[in-house]
Amino acid sequence: MITARVTVTLKNGVLDPQGKAIEGALGALGFEGIGQVRQGKVFDLKVDTDDRAKAETDVKAMCDKLLANTVIENYTISLD
Amino acid sequence: MITARVTVTLKNGVLDPQGKAIEGALGALGFEGIGQVRQGKVFDLKVDTDDRAKAETDVKAMCDKLLANTVIENYTISLD
């Protein structure tokens, strides 16, 4: 059993209204010196195999097909 | 300027219907051997300081006040 963590973030240049809202909220709460906030997603998957190479290939395919919209998002995979 | 990455994940035992839905969708797409999927959030913040200790304290406060619901969520902070 391998645990994979997929982190999906917006590509540079893609507008992030959610991040902007958080930036505003942090300012309103009195936090100063926040330059920029970008929000992304993280997925923790348990893959039922002991073959790390296979797990990585599988998770990559899952990202391309379902987990990430590769037009506007980047993803990184880290295996545990 | 320090870049901080905050990863917010659900605590163990907290139901994750979104993760369950992704699990089902991956199965429907033909991916086998997926044990469990849990979804979380990631925030990339640019903090306008060069003091790493201060940045970490600030980001921790932001997590407790806004970014994470500490009743049901855990968070980790990594500074770049």
PDB file of C-alpha atoms in Angstrom:
ATOM      1  CA  MET A   1       0.000   0.000   0.000  1.00  0.00           C
ATOM      2  CA  ILE A   2       1.526   3.266  -1.159  1.00  0.00           C
ATOM      3  CA  THR A   3       0.214   6.667  -0.139  1.00  0.00           C
ATOM      4  CA  ALA A   4       0.403   9.294  -2.858  1.00  0.00           C
ATOM      5  CA  ARG A   5      -0.159  12.983  -2.356  1.00  0.00           C
ATOM      6  CA  VAL A   6      -1.264  14.971  -5.387  1.00  0.00           C
ATOM      7  CA  THR A   7      -1.066  18.748  -5.153  1.00  0.00           C
ATOM      8  CA  VAL A   8      -3.000  20.673  -7.780  1.00  0.00           C
ATOM      9  CA  THR A   9      -2.321  24.393  -8.167  1.00  0.00           C
ATOM     10  CA  LEU A  10      -3.454  26.995 -10.656  1.00  0.00           C
ATOM     11  CA  LYS A  11      -0.975  27.880 -13.377  1.00  0.00           C
ATOM     12  CA  ASN A  12       0.638  31.299 -13.241  1.00  0.00           C
ATOM     13  CA  GLY A  13      -1.530  33.900 -14.904  1.00  0.00           C
ATOM     14  CA  VAL A  14      -4.785  32.099 -14.177  1.00  0.00           C
ATOM     15  CA  LEU A  15      -7.045  34.319 -12.091  1.00  0.00           C
ATOM     16  CA  ASP A  16      -7.757  33.023  -8.585  1.00  0.00           C
ATOM     17  CA  PRO A  17     -10.782  34.875  -7.136  1.00  0.00           C
ATOM     18  CA  GLN A  18     -10.884  32.526  -4.129  1.00  0.00           C
ATOM     19  CA  GLY A  19      -7.277  33.384  -3.313  1.00  0.00           C
ATOM     20  CA  LYS A  20      -8.059  37.084  -3.725  1.00  0.00           C
ATOM     21  CA  ALA A  21     -10.983  36.772  -1.307  1.00  0.00           C
ATOM     22  CA  ILE A  22      -8.755  35.081   1.275  1.00  0.00           C
ATOM     23  CA  GLU A  23      -6.170  37.847   0.782  1.00  0.00           C
ATOM     24  CA  GLY A  24      -8.878  40.419   1.503  1.00  0.00           C
ATOM     25  CA  ALA A  25     -10.162  38.503   4.519  1.00  0.00           C
ATOM     26  CA  LEU A  26      -6.662  38.220   5.997  1.00  0.00           C
ATOM     27  CA  GLY A  27      -6.226  41.974   5.559  1.00  0.00           C
ATOM     28  CA  ALA A  28      -9.578  42.603   7.248  1.00  0.00           C
ATOM     29  CA  LEU A  29      -8.466  40.406  10.165  1.00  0.00           C
ATOM     30  CA  GLY A  30      -5.446  42.661  10.657  1.00  0.00           C
ATOM     31  CA  PHE A  31      -2.712  40.547   9.089  1.00  0.00           C
ATOM     32  CA  GLU A  32      -0.250  42.773   7.285  1.00  0.00           C
ATOM     33  CA  GLY A  33       2.370  42.112   4.647  1.00  0.00           C
ATOM     34  CA  ILE A  34       0.516  39.395   2.766  1.00  0.00           C
ATOM     35  CA  GLY A  35       1.673  39.652  -0.811  1.00  0.00           C
ATOM     36  CA  GLN A  36      -0.427  37.113  -2.617  1.00  0.00           C
ATOM     37  CA  VAL A  37      -2.596  34.106  -1.800  1.00  0.00           C
ATOM     38  CA  ARG A  38      -3.293  31.283  -4.266  1.00  0.00           C
ATOM     39  CA  GLN A  39      -5.510  28.374  -3.413  1.00  0.00           C
ATOM     40  CA  GLY A  40      -5.114  24.840  -4.663  1.00  0.00           C
ATOM     41  CA  LYS A  41      -6.235  21.314  -3.892  1.00  0.00           C
ATOM     42  CA  VAL A  42      -4.569  18.316  -2.383  1.00  0.00           C
ATOM     43  CA  PHE A  43      -5.562  14.672  -2.764  1.00  0.00           C
ATOM     44  CA  ASP A  44      -4.264  11.849  -0.583  1.00  0.00           C
ATOM     45  CA  LEU A  45      -4.674   8.518  -2.340  1.00  0.00           C
ATOM     46  CA  LYS A  46      -3.970   5.052  -1.047  1.00  0.00           C
ATOM     47  CA  VAL A  47      -2.825   2.896  -3.942  1.00  0.00           C
ATOM     48  CA  ASP A  48      -3.010  -0.844  -3.440  1.00  0.00           C
ATOM     49  CA  THR A  49       0.368  -1.886  -4.841  1.00  0.00           C
ATOM     50  CA  ASP A  50       3.979  -2.100  -3.724  1.00  0.00           C
ATOM     51  CA  ASP A  51       5.394  -1.173  -7.113  1.00  0.00           C
ATOM     52  CA  ARG A  52       6.309   2.504  -6.779  1.00  0.00           C
ATOM     53  CA  ALA A  53       6.853   3.002 -10.508  1.00  0.00           C
ATOM     54  CA  LYS A  54       3.427   1.561 -11.306  1.00  0.00           C
ATOM     55  CA  ALA A  55       1.809   3.639  -8.566  1.00  0.00           C
ATOM     56  CA  GLU A  56       3.372   6.804  -9.970  1.00  0.00           C
ATOM     57  CA  THR A  57       2.251   5.993 -13.531  1.00  0.00           C
ATOM     58  CA  ASP A  58      -1.280   5.224 -12.314  1.00  0.00           C
ATOM     59  CA  VAL A  59      -1.555   8.391 -10.251  1.00  0.00           C
ATOM     60  CA  LYS A  60      -0.239  10.453 -13.167  1.00  0.00           C
ATOM     61  CA  ALA A  61      -2.967   8.987 -15.381  1.00  0.00           C
ATOM     62  CA  MET A  62      -5.584   9.792 -12.697  1.00  0.00           C
ATOM     63  CA  CYS A  63      -4.370  13.397 -12.577  1.00  0.00           C
ATOM     64  CA  ASP A  64      -4.552  13.784 -16.352  1.00  0.00           C
ATOM     65  CA  LYS A  65      -8.002  12.191 -16.568  1.00  0.00           C
ATOM     66  CA  LEU A  66      -9.784  13.401 -13.456  1.00  0.00           C
ATOM     67  CA  LEU A  67      -7.927  15.153 -10.672  1.00  0.00           C
ATOM     68  CA  ALA A  68      -6.474  18.131 -12.522  1.00  0.00           C
ATOM     69  CA  ASN A  69      -7.619  20.333 -15.374  1.00  0.00           C
ATOM     70  CA  THR A  70      -4.278  20.529 -17.155  1.00  0.00           C
ATOM     71  CA  VAL A  71      -5.403  23.509 -19.229  1.00  0.00           C
ATOM     72  CA  ILE A  72      -5.300  25.775 -16.190  1.00  0.00           C
ATOM     73  CA  GLU A  73      -3.726  23.657 -13.445  1.00  0.00           C
ATOM     74  CA  ASN A  74      -0.367  22.132 -12.634  1.00  0.00           C
ATOM     75  CA  TYR A  75       0.017  19.073 -10.466  1.00  0.00           C
ATOM     76  CA  THR A  76       2.802  17.440  -8.502  1.00  0.00           C
ATOM     77  CA  ILE A  77       2.869  13.897  -7.178  1.00  0.00           C
ATOM     78  CA  SER A  78       4.785  12.744  -4.131  1.00  0.00           C
ATOM     79  CA  LEU A  79       4.850   9.136  -3.031  1.00  0.00           C
ATOM     80  CA  ASP A  80       5.139   8.243   0.612  1.00  0.00           C
TER      81      ASP A  80
ATOM     82  CA  MET B   1       9.625  37.769   0.704  1.00  0.00           C
ATOM     83  CA  ILE B   2       8.951  34.282   2.028  1.00  0.00           C
ATOM     84  CA  THR B   3       6.619  31.816   0.347  1.00  0.00           C
ATOM     85  CA  ALA B   4       4.638  29.649   2.734  1.00  0.00           C
ATOM     86  CA  ARG B   5       2.609  26.626   1.751  1.00  0.00           C
ATOM     87  CA  VAL B   6      -0.234  25.668   4.061  1.00  0.00           C
ATOM     88  CA  THR B   7      -1.767  22.225   3.572  1.00  0.00           C
ATOM     89  CA  VAL B   8      -5.132  21.676   5.238  1.00  0.00           C
ATOM     90  CA  THR B   9      -6.453  18.126   5.497  1.00  0.00           C
ATOM     91  CA  LEU B  10      -9.432  16.583   7.249  1.00  0.00           C
ATOM     92  CA  LYS B  11      -8.714  14.882  10.553  1.00  0.00           C
ATOM     93  CA  ASN B  12      -8.956  11.110  10.689  1.00  0.00           C
ATOM     94  CA  GLY B  13     -12.490   9.982  11.290  1.00  0.00           C
ATOM     95  CA  VAL B  14     -14.083  13.031   9.687  1.00  0.00           C
ATOM     96  CA  LEU B  15     -16.249  11.948   6.774  1.00  0.00           C
ATOM     97  CA  ASP B  16     -15.078  13.119   3.361  1.00  0.00           C
ATOM     98  CA  PRO B  17     -17.933  12.793   0.838  1.00  0.00           C
ATOM     99  CA  GLN B  18     -15.919  14.651  -1.807  1.00  0.00           C
ATOM    100  CA  GLY B  19     -13.095  12.135  -1.466  1.00  0.00           C
ATOM    101  CA  LYS B  20     -15.598   9.279  -1.643  1.00  0.00           C
ATOM    102  CA  ALA B  21     -17.048  10.721  -4.853  1.00  0.00           C
ATOM    103  CA  ILE B  22     -13.578  10.942  -6.392  1.00  0.00           C
ATOM    104  CA  GLU B  23     -12.925   7.351  -5.320  1.00  0.00           C
ATOM    105  CA  GLY B  24     -16.103   6.271  -7.112  1.00  0.00           C
ATOM    106  CA  ALA B  25     -15.254   8.299 -10.200  1.00  0.00           C
ATOM    107  CA  LEU B  26     -11.775   6.796 -10.395  1.00  0.00           C
ATOM    108  CA  GLY B  27     -13.317   3.311 -10.182  1.00  0.00           C
ATOM    109  CA  ALA B  28     -15.795   4.208 -12.936  1.00  0.00           C
ATOM    110  CA  LEU B  29     -12.878   5.363 -15.103  1.00  0.00           C
ATOM    111  CA  GLY B  30     -11.308   1.912 -14.762  1.00  0.00           C
ATOM    112  CA  PHE B  31      -8.608   2.612 -12.189  1.00  0.00           C
ATOM    113  CA  GLU B  32      -8.232  -0.327  -9.872  1.00  0.00           C
ATOM    114  CA  GLY B  33      -6.650  -0.757  -6.467  1.00  0.00           C
ATOM    115  CA  ILE B  34      -7.536   2.666  -5.093  1.00  0.00           C
ATOM    116  CA  GLY B  35      -7.907   2.210  -1.364  1.00  0.00           C
ATOM    117  CA  GLN B  36      -9.033   5.589  -0.154  1.00  0.00           C
ATOM    118  CA  VAL B  37      -9.112   9.165  -1.376  1.00  0.00           C
ATOM    119  CA  ARG B  38      -9.171  12.177   0.921  1.00  0.00           C
ATOM    120  CA  GLN B  39      -9.342  15.714  -0.354  1.00  0.00           C
ATOM    121  CA  GLY B  40      -7.773  18.742   1.237  1.00  0.00           C
ATOM    122  CA  LYS B  41      -6.786  22.294   0.455  1.00  0.00           C
ATOM    123  CA  VAL B  42      -3.516  24.020  -0.142  1.00  0.00           C
ATOM    124  CA  PHE B  43      -2.733  27.722   0.195  1.00  0.00           C
ATOM    125  CA  ASP B  44       0.374  29.410  -1.181  1.00  0.00           C
ATOM    126  CA  LEU B  45       1.008  32.666   0.623  1.00  0.00           C
ATOM    127  CA  LYS B  46       3.644  35.283  -0.059  1.00  0.00           C
ATOM    128  CA  VAL B  47       4.628  36.892   3.226  1.00  0.00           C
ATOM    129  CA  ASP B  48       6.391  40.228   3.022  1.00  0.00           C
ATOM    130  CA  THR B  49       9.199  39.676   5.534  1.00  0.00           C
ATOM    131  CA  ASP B  50      12.628  38.076   5.686  1.00  0.00           C
ATOM    132  CA  ASP B  51      12.210  36.860   9.263  1.00  0.00           C
ATOM    133  CA  ARG B  52      11.352  33.181   8.950  1.00  0.00           C
ATOM    134  CA  ALA B  53      10.324  32.797  12.599  1.00  0.00           C
ATOM    135  CA  LYS B  54       7.945  35.755  12.326  1.00  0.00           C
ATOM    136  CA  ALA B  55       6.542  34.442   9.048  1.00  0.00           C
ATOM    137  CA  GLU B  56       5.864  31.062  10.604  1.00  0.00           C
ATOM    138  CA  THR B  57       4.151  32.599  13.653  1.00  0.00           C
ATOM    139  CA  ASP B  58       2.039  34.825  11.408  1.00  0.00           C
ATOM    140  CA  VAL B  59       0.993  32.000   9.109  1.00  0.00           C
ATOM    141  CA  LYS B  60       0.142  29.821  12.098  1.00  0.00           C
ATOM    142  CA  ALA B  61      -2.145  32.571  13.401  1.00  0.00           C
ATOM    143  CA  MET B  62      -3.768  32.872   9.953  1.00  0.00           C
ATOM    144  CA  CYS B  63      -4.430  29.128   9.936  1.00  0.00           C
ATOM    145  CA  ASP B  64      -6.015  29.200  13.374  1.00  0.00           C
ATOM    146  CA  LYS B  65      -8.155  32.228  12.568  1.00  0.00           C
ATOM    147  CA  LEU B  66      -9.155  31.734   8.946  1.00  0.00           C
ATOM    148  CA  LEU B  67      -7.529  29.087   6.795  1.00  0.00           C
ATOM    149  CA  ALA B  68      -8.351  25.946   8.750  1.00  0.00           C
ATOM    150  CA  ASN B  69     -11.263  24.790  10.860  1.00  0.00           C
ATOM    151  CA  THR B  70      -9.224  23.213  13.632  1.00  0.00           C
ATOM    152  CA  VAL B  71     -12.224  21.301  14.958  1.00  0.00           C
ATOM    153  CA  ILE B  72     -12.202  19.004  11.938  1.00  0.00           C
ATOM    154  CA  GLU B  73      -9.004  19.880  10.069  1.00  0.00           C
ATOM    155  CA  ASN B  74      -5.259  19.583  10.541  1.00  0.00           C
ATOM    156  CA  TYR B  75      -2.790  21.900   8.900  1.00  0.00           C
ATOM    157  CA  THR B  76       0.899  21.843   8.111  1.00  0.00           C
ATOM    158  CA  ILE B  77       3.045  24.826   7.210  1.00  0.00           C
ATOM    159  CA  SER B  78       6.174  24.667   5.100  1.00  0.00           C
ATOM    160  CA  LEU B  79       8.281  27.722   4.384  1.00  0.00           C
ATOM    161  CA  ASP B  80      10.135  28.058   1.121  1.00  0.00           C
TER     162      ASP B  80
END
